[in-house]
PDB file of C-alpha atoms in Angstrom:
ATOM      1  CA  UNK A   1     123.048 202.163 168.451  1.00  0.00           C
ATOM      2  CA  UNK A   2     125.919 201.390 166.682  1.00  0.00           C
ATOM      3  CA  UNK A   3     125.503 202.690 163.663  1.00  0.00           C
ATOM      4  CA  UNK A   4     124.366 205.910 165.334  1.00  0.00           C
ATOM      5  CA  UNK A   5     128.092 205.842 167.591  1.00  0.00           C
ATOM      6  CA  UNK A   6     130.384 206.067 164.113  1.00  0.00           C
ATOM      7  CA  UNK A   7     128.369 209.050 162.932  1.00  0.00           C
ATOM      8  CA  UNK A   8     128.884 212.580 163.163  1.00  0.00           C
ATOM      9  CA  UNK A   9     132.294 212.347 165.162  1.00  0.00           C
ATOM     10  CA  UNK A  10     133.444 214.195 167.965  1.00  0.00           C
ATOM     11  CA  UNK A  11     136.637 216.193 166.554  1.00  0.00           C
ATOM     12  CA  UNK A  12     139.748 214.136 167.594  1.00  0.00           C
ATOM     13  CA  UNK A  13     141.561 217.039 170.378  1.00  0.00           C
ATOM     14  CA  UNK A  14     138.211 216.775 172.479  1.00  0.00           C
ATOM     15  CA  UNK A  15     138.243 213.279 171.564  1.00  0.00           C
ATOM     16  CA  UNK A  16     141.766 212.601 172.713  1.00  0.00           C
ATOM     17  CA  UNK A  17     141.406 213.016 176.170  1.00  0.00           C
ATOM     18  CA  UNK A  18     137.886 210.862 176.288  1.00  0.00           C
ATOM     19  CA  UNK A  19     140.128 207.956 175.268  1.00  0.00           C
ATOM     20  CA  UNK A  20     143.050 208.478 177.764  1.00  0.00           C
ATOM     21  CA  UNK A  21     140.269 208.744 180.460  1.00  0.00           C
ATOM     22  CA  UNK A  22     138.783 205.565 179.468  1.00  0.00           C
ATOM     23  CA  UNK A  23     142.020 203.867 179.368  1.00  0.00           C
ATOM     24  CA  UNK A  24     142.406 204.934 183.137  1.00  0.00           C
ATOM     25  CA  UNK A  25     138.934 203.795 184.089  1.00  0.00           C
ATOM     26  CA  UNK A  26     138.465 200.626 182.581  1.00  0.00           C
ATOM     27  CA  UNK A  27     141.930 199.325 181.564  1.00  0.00           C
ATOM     28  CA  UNK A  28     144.320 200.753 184.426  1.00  0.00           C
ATOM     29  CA  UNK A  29     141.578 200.904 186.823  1.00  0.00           C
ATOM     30  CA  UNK A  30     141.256 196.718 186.462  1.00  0.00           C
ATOM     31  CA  UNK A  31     144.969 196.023 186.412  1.00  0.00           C
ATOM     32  CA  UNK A  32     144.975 195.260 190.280  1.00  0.00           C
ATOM     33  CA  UNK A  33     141.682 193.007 190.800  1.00  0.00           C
ATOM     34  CA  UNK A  34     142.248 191.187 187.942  1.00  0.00           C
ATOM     35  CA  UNK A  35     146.181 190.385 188.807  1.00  0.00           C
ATOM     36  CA  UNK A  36     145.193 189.489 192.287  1.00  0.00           C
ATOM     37  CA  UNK A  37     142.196 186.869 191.168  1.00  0.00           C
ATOM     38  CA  UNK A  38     144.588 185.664 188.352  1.00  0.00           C
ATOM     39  CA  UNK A  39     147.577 184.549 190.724  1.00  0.00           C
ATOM     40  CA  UNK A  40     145.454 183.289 193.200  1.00  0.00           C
ATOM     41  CA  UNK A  41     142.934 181.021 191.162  1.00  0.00           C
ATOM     42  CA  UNK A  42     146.236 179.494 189.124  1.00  0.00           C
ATOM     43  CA  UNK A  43     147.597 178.887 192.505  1.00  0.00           C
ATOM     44  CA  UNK A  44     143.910 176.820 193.542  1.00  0.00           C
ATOM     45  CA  UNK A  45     144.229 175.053 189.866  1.00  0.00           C
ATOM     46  CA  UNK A  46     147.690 173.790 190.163  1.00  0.00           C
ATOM     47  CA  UNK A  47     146.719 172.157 194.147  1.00  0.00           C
ATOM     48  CA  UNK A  48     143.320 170.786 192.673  1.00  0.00           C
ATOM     49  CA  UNK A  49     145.046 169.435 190.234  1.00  0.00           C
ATOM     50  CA  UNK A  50     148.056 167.633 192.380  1.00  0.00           C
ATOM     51  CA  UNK A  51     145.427 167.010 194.718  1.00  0.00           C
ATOM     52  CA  UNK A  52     144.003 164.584 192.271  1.00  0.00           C
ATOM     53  CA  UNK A  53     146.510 162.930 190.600  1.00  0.00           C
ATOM     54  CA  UNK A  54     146.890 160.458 193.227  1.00  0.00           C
ATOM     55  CA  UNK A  55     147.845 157.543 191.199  1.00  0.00           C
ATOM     56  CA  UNK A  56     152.215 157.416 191.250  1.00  0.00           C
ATOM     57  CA  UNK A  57     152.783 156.994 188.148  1.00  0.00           C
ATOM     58  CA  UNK A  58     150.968 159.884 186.757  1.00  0.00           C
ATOM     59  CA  UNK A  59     153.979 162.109 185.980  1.00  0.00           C
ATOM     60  CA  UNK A  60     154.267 165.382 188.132  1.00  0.00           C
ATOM     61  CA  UNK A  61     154.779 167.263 185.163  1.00  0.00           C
ATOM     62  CA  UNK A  62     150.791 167.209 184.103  1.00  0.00           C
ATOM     63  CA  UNK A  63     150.529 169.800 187.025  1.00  0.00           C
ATOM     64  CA  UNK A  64     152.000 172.415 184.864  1.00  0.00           C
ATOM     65  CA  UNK A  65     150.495 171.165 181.717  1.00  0.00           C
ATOM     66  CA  UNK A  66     146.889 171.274 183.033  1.00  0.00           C
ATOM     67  CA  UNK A  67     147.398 174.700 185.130  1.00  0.00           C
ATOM     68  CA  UNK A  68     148.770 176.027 181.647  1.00  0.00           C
ATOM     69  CA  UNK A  69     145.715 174.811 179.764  1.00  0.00           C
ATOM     70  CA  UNK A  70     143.096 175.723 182.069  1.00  0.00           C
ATOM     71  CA  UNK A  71     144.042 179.200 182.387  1.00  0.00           C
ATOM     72  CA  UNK A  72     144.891 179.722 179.010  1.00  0.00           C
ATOM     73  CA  UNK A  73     141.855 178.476 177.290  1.00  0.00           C
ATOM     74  CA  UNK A  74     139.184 179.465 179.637  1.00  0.00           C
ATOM     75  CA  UNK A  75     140.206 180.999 182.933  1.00  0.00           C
ATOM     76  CA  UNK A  76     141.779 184.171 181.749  1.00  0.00           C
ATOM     77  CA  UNK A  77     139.657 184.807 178.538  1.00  0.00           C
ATOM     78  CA  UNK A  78     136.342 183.737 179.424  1.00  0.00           C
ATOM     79  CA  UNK A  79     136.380 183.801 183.795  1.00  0.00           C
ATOM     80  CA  UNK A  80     138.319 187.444 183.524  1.00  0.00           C
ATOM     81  CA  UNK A  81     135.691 188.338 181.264  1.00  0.00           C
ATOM     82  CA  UNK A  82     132.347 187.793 183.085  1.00  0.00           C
ATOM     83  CA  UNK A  83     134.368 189.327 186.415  1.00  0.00           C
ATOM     84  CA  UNK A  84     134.691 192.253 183.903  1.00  0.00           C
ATOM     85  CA  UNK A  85     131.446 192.432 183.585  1.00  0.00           C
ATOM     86  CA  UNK A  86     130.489 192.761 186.885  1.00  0.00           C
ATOM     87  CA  UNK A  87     133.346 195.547 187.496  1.00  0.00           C
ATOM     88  CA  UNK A  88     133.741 197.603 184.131  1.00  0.00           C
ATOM     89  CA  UNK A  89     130.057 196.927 183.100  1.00  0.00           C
ATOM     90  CA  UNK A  90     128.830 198.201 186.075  1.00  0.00           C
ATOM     91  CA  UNK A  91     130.728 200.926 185.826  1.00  0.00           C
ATOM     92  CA  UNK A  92     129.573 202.152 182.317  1.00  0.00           C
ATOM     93  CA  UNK A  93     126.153 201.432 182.911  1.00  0.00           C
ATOM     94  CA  UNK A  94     125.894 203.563 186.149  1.00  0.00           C
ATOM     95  CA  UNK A  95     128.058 206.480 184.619  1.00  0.00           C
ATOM     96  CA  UNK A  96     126.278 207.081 181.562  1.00  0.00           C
ATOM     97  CA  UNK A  97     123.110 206.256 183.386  1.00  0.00           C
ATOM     98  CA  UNK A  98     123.335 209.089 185.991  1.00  0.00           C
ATOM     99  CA  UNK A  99     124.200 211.401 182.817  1.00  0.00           C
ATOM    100  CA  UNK A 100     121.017 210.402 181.418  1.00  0.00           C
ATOM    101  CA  UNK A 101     119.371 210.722 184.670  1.00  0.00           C
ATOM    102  CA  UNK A 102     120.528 214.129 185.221  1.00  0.00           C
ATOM    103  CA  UNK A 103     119.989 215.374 181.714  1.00  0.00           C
ATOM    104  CA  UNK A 104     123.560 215.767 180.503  1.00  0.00           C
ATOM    105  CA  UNK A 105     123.339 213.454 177.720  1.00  0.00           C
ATOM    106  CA  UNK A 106     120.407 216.157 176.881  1.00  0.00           C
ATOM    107  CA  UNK A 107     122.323 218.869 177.139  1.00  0.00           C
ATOM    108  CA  UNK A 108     124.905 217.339 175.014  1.00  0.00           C
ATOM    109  CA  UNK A 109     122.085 216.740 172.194  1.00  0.00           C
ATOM    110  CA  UNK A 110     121.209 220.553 172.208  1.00  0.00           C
ATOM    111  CA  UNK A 111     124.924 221.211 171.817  1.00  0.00           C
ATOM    112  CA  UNK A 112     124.545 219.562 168.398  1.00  0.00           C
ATOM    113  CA  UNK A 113     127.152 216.561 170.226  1.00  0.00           C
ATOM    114  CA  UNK A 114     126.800 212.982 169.034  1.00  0.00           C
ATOM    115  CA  UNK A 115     125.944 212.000 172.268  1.00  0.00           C
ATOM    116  CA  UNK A 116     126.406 208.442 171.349  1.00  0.00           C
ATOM    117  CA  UNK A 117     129.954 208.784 169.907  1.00  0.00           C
ATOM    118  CA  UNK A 118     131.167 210.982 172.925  1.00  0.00           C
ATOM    119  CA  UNK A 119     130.271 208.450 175.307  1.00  0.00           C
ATOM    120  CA  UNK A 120     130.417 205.001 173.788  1.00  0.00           C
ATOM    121  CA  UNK A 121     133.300 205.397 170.950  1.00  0.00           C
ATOM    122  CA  UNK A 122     136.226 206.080 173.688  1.00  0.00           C
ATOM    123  CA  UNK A 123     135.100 202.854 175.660  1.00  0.00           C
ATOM    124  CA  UNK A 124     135.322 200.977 172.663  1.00  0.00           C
ATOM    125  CA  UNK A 125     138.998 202.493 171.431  1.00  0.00           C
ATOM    126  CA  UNK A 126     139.962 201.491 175.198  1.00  0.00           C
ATOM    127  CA  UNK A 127     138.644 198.258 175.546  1.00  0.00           C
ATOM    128  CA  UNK A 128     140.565 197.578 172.504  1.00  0.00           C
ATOM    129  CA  UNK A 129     143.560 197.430 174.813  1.00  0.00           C
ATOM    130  CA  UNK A 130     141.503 194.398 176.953  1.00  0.00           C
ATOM    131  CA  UNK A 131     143.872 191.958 175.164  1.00  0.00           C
ATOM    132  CA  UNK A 132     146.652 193.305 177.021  1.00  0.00           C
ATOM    133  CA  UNK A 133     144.676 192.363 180.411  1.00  0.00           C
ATOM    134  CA  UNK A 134     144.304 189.027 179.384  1.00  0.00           C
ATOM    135  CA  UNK A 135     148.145 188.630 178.840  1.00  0.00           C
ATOM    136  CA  UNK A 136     148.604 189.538 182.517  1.00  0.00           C
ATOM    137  CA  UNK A 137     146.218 187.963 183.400  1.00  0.00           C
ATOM    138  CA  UNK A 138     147.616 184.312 181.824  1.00  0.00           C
ATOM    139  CA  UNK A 139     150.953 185.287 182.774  1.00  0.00           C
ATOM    140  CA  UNK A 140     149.949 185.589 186.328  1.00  0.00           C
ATOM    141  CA  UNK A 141     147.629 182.578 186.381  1.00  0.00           C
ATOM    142  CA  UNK A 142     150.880 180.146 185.243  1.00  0.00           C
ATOM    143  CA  UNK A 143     153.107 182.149 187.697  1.00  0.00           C
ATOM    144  CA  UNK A 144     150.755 181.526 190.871  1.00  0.00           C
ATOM    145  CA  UNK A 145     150.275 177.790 189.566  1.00  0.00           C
ATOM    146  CA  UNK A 146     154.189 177.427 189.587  1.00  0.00           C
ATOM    147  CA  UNK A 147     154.543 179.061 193.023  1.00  0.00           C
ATOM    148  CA  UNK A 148     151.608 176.931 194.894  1.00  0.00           C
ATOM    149  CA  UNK A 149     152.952 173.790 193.030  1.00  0.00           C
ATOM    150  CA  UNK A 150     156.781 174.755 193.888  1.00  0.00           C
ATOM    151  CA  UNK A 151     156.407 175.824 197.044  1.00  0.00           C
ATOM    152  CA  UNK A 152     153.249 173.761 198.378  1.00  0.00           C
ATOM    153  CA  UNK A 153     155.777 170.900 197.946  1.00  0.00           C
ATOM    154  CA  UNK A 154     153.444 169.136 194.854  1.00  0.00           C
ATOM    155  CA  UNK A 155     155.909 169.317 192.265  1.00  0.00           C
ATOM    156  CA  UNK A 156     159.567 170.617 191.222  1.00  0.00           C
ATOM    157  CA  UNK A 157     159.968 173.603 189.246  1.00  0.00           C
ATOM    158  CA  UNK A 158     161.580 171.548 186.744  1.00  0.00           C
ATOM    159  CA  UNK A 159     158.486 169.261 186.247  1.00  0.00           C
ATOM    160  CA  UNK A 160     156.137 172.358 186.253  1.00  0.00           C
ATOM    161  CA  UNK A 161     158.034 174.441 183.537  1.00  0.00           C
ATOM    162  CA  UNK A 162     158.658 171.298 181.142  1.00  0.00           C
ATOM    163  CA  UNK A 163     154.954 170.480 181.931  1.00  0.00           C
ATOM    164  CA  UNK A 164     153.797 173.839 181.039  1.00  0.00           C
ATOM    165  CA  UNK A 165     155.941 174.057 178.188  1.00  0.00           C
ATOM    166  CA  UNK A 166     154.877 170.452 177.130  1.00  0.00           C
ATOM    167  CA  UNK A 167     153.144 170.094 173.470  1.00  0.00           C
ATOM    168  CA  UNK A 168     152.005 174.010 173.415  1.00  0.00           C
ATOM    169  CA  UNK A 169     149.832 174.698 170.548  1.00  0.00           C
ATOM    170  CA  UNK A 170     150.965 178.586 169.550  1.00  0.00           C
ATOM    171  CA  UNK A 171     147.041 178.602 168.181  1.00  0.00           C
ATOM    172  CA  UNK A 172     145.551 177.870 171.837  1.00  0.00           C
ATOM    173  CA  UNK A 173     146.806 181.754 172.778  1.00  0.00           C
ATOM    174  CA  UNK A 174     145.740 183.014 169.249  1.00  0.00           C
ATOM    175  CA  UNK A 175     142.025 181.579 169.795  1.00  0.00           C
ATOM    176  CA  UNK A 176     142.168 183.486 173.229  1.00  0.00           C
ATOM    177  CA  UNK A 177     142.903 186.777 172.305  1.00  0.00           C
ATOM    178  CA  UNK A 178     140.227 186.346 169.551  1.00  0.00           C
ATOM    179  CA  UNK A 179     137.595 185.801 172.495  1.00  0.00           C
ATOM    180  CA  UNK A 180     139.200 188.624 174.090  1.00  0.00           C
ATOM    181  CA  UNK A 181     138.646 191.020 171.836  1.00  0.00           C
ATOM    182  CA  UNK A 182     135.126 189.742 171.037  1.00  0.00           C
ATOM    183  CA  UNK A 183     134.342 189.581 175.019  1.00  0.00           C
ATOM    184  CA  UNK A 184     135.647 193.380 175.138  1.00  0.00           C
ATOM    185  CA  UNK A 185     133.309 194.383 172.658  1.00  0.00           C
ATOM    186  CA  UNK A 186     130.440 193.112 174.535  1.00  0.00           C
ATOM    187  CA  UNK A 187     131.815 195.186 177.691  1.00  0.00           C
ATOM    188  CA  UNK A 188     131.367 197.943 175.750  1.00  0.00           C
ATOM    189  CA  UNK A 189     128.481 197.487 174.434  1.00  0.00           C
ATOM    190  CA  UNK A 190     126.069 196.116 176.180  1.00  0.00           C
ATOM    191  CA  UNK A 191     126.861 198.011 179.578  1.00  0.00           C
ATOM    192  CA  UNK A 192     126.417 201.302 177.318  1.00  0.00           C
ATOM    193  CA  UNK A 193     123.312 200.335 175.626  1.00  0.00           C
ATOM    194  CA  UNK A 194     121.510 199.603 179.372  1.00  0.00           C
ATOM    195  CA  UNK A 195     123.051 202.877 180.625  1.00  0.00           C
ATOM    196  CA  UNK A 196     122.211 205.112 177.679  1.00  0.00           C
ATOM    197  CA  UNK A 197     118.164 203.966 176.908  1.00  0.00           C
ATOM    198  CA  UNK A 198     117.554 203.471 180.777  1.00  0.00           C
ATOM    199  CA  UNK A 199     114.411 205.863 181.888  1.00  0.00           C
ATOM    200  CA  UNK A 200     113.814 207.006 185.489  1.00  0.00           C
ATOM    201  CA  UNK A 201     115.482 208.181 188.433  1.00  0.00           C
ATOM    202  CA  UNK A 202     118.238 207.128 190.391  1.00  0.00           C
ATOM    203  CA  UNK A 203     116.888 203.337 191.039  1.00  0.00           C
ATOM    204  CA  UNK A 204     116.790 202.723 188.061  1.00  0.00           C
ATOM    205  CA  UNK A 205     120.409 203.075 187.711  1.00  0.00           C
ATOM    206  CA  UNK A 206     120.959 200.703 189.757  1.00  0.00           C
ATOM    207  CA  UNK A 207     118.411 198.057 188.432  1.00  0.00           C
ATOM    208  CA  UNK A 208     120.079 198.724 184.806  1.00  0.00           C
ATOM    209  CA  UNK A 209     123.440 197.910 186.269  1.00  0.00           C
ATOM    210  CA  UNK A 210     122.235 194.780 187.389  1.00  0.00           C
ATOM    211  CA  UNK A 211     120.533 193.431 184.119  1.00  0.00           C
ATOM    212  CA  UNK A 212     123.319 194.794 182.191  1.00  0.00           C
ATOM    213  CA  UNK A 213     125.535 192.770 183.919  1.00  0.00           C
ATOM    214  CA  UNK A 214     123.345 189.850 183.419  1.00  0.00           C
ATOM    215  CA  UNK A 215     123.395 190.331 180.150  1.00  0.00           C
ATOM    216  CA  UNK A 216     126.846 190.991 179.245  1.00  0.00           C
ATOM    217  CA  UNK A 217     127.641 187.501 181.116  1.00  0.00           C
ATOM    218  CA  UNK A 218     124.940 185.753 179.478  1.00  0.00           C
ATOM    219  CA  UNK A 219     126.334 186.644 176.161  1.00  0.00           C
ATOM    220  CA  UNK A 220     130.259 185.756 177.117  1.00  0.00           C
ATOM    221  CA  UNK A 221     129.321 182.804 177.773  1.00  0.00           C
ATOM    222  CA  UNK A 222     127.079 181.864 174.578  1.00  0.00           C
ATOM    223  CA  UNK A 223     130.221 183.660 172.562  1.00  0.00           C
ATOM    224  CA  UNK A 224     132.355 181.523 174.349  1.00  0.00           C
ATOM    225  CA  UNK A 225     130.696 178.429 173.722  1.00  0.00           C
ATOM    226  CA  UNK A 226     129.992 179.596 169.541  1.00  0.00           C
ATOM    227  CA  UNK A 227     133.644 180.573 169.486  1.00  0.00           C
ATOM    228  CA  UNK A 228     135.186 177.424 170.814  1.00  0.00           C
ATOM    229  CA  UNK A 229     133.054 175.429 168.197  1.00  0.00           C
ATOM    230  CA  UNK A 230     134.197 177.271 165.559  1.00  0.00           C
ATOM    231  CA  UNK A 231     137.842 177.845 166.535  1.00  0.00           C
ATOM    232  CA  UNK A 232     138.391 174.150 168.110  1.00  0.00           C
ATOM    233  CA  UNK A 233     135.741 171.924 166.920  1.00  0.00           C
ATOM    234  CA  UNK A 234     136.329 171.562 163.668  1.00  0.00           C
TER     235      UNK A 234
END
């Protein structure tokens, strides 16, 4: 499938528009859930994490310093990602499903269109922009952790900001955005692939929907997991 979406390619004015739409859909379209679960869940990790540090001479300032890691590494990258799934992968897969389904991707075919490329290339060029999600999203993850912390009465804002500031690693935000863009290939992928080779009627949209989104998790996570070894193990 791959191979088959580079070939033959749909000329660029037609194309144009495909990739604005795209942008809308999947990138714009995810801009609200994804800031609302972002500012809330760094809120929860900063109070879990003064929550535990009951000991008094465990410095206030790890608050910061954990809530920075956790949604840093993981929670924005990875946790975004499989949420992702479930929204823009769903969304893909039904779309180009129903086309299939009610034979416009045939149509398309007999209109000597790459069918492939005009469906699957502009999710791609969009998703490319996923990385910019992800900033949000880690922006707004530190944000609601300094807020809850400030303003829950757990810490200062002083002893959250030097925390979160605290030995930063300028690679830690490098090895995310390489997962990003990894993890936004798979949400274009995968979802397309289920939605594009799916046979039957309209219940079957739905079932592919559902083991697309399986899937796509499934294989965040694996990447996840290969990518940290690589990146951070050695």
């Amino acid at each position: 499938m791959l191979k088959e979406i580079f070939n033959k390619q749909t000329k660029w004015s037609v194309m144009r528009n495909l990739i604005f739409k795209e942008i809308d859909d999947l990138i714009i379209g995810s801009l609200g859930i994804v800031a609302f679960i972002s500012f809330f869940v760094g809120g929860v990790v900063s109070i879990q994490t003064a929550l535990n540090l009951t000991n008094p001479l465990i410095p206030k300032y790890l608050i910061g310093f954990a809530t920075r890691q956790s949604v840093i590494l993981e929670f924005a990258p990875t946790f975004i990602s499989v949420i992702m799934a479930g929204k823009m992968g769903s969304f893909i897969t039904s779309s180009i499903g129903t086309m299939r389904v009610t034979e416009q991707i045939d149509a398309l075919e007999v209109m000597g269109v790459n069918s492939l490329n005009y469906l699957v290339f502009p999710k791609i060029i969009a998703l490319l922009l996923y990385p910019f999600v992800i900033g949000i999203s880690m922006f707004l993850g530190i944000l609601g952790g300094w807020i809850a912390g400030v303003y829950g009465g757990f810490t200062s804002s002083t002893d959250f900001i030097s925390g979160a500031q605290m030995e930063f690693i300028p690679f830690h935000i490098t090895y995310a955005f390489i997962k990003t863009i990894i993890f936004a290939m798979l949400l274009a992928t995968i979802p397309s692939f289920h939605g594009y080779y799916m046979k039957g009627g309209a219940l079957e949209v739905g079932k592919a929907s559902t083991v697309s989104f399986v899937w796509t998790s499934v294989s965040i996570i694996l990447f996840n997991y290969i990518l940290t070894q690589l990146l951070l193990g050695s």
